[in-house]
PDB file of C-alpha atoms in Angstrom:
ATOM      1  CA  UNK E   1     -18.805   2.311  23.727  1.00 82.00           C
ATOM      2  CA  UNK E   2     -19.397  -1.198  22.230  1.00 87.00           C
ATOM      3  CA  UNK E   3     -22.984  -0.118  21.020  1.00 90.00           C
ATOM      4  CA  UNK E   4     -21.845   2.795  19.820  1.00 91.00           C
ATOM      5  CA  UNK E   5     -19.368   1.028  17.576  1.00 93.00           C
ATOM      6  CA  UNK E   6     -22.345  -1.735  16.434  1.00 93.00           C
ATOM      7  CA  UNK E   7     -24.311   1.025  15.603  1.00 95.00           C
ATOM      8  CA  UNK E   8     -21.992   3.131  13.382  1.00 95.00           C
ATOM      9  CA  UNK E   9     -21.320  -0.580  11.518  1.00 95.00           C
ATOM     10  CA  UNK E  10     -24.718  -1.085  11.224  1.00 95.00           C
ATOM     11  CA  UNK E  11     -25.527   1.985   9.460  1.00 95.00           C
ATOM     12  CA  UNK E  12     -22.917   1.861   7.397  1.00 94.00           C
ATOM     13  CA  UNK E  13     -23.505  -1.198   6.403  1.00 93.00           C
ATOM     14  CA  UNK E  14     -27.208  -0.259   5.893  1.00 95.00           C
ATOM     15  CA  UNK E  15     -26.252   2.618   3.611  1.00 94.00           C
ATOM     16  CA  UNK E  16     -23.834   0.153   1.499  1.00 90.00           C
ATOM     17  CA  UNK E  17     -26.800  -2.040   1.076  1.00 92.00           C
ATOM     18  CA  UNK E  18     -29.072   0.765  -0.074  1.00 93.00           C
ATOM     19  CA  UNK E  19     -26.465   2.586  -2.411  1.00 90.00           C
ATOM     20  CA  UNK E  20     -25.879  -1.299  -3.613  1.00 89.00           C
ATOM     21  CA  UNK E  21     -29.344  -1.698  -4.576  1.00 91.00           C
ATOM     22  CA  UNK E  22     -29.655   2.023  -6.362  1.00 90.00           C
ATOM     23  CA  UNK E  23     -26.569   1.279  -8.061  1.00 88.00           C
ATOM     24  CA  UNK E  24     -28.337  -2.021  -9.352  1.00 88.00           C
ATOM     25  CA  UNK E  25     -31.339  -0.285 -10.404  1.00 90.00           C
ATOM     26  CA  UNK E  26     -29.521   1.846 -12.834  1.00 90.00           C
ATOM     27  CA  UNK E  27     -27.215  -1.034 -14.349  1.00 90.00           C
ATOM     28  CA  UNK E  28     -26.644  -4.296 -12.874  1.00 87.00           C
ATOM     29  CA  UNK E  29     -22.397  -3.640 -14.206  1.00 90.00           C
ATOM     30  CA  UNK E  30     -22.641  -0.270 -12.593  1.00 91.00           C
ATOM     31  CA  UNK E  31     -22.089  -1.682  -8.867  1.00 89.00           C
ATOM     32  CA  UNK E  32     -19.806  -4.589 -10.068  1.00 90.00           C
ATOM     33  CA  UNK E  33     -17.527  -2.528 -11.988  1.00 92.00           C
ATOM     34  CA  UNK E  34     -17.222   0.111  -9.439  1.00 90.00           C
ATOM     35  CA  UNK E  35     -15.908  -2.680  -6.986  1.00 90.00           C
ATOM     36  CA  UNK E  36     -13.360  -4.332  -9.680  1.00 94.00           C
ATOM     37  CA  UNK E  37     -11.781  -0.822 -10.156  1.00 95.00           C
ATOM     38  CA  UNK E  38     -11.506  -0.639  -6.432  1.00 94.00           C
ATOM     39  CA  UNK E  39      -9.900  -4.241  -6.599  1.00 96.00           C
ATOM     40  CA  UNK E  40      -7.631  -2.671  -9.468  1.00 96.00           C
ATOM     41  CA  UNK E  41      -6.814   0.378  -7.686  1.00 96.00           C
ATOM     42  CA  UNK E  42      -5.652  -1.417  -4.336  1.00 94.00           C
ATOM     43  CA  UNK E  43      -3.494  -4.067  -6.490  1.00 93.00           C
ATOM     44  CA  UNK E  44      -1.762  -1.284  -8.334  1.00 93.00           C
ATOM     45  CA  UNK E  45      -0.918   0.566  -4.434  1.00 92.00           C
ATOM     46  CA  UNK E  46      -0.075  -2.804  -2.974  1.00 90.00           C
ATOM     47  CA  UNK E  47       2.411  -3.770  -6.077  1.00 88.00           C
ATOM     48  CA  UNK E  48       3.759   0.073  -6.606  1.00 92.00           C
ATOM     49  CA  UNK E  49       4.198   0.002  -2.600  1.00 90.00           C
ATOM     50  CA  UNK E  50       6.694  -3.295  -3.299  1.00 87.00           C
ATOM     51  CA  UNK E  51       8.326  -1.941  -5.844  1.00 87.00           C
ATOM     52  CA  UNK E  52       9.218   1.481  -3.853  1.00 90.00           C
ATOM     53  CA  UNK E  53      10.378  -0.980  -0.352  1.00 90.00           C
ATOM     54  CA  UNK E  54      12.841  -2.555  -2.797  1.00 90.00           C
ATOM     55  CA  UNK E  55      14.002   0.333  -4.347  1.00 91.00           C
ATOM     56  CA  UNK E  56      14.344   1.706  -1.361  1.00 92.00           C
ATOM     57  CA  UNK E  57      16.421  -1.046   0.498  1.00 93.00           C
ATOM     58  CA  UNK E  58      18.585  -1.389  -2.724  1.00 92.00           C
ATOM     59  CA  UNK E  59      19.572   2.097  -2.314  1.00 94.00           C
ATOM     60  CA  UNK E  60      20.285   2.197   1.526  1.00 95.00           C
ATOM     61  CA  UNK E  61      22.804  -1.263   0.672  1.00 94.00           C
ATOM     62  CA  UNK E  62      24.213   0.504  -2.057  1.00 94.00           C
ATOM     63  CA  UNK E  63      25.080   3.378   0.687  1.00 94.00           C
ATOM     64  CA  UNK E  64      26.207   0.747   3.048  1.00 95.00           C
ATOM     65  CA  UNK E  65      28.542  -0.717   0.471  1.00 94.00           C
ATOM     66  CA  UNK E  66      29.658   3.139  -0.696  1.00 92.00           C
ATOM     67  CA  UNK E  67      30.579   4.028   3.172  1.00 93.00           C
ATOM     68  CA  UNK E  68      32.343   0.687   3.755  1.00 92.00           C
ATOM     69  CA  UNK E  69      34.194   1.051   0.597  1.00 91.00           C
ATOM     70  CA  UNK E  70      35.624   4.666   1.823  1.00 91.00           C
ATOM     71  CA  UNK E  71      36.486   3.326   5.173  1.00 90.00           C
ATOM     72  CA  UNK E  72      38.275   0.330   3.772  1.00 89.00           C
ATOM     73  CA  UNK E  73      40.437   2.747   1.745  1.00 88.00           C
ATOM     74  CA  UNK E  74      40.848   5.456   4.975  1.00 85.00           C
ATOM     75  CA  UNK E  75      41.728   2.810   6.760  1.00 84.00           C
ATOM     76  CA  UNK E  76      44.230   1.337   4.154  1.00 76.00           C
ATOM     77  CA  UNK E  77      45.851   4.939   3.429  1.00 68.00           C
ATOM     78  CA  UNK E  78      46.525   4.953   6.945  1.00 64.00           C
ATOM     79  CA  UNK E  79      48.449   1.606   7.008  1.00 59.00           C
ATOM     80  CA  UNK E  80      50.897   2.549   4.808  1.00 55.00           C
TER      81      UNK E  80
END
């Protein structure tokens, strides 16, 4: 299964060389910029992926603060 595994990396790593080198042949920026806008395009996910785990935590404490807030005042109504 090992071999198997080489193999398939091996060709794909053969066929990134090759489409490498046709990119090149048309325009030497062709190949570069195509791998800076991948670069771009994972930053954006990775920062847009923070921003949506915050969000997201800051809404499940607000929650957490809303339901201890209406247990505070059950519990108070039922003191007096």
């Amino acid at each position: 299964m090992k071999v198997l595994s080489y193999m398939t990396s091996l060709l794909c790593l053969y066929l990134v060389v090759q489409g490498w080198s046709f990119l090149w042949s048309i325009h030497f920026l062709l190949p570069v910029g195509i791998v800076v806008a991948m670069l771009l395009i994972g930053m954006v996910f990775i920062v847009t992926a923070e921003d949506r785990k915050k969000a997201r935590s800051n809404r499940i404490f607000e929650e957490m603060c809303d339901e201890y807030d209406r247990e505070q005042r059950l519990r108070g109504d039922s003191d007096e």
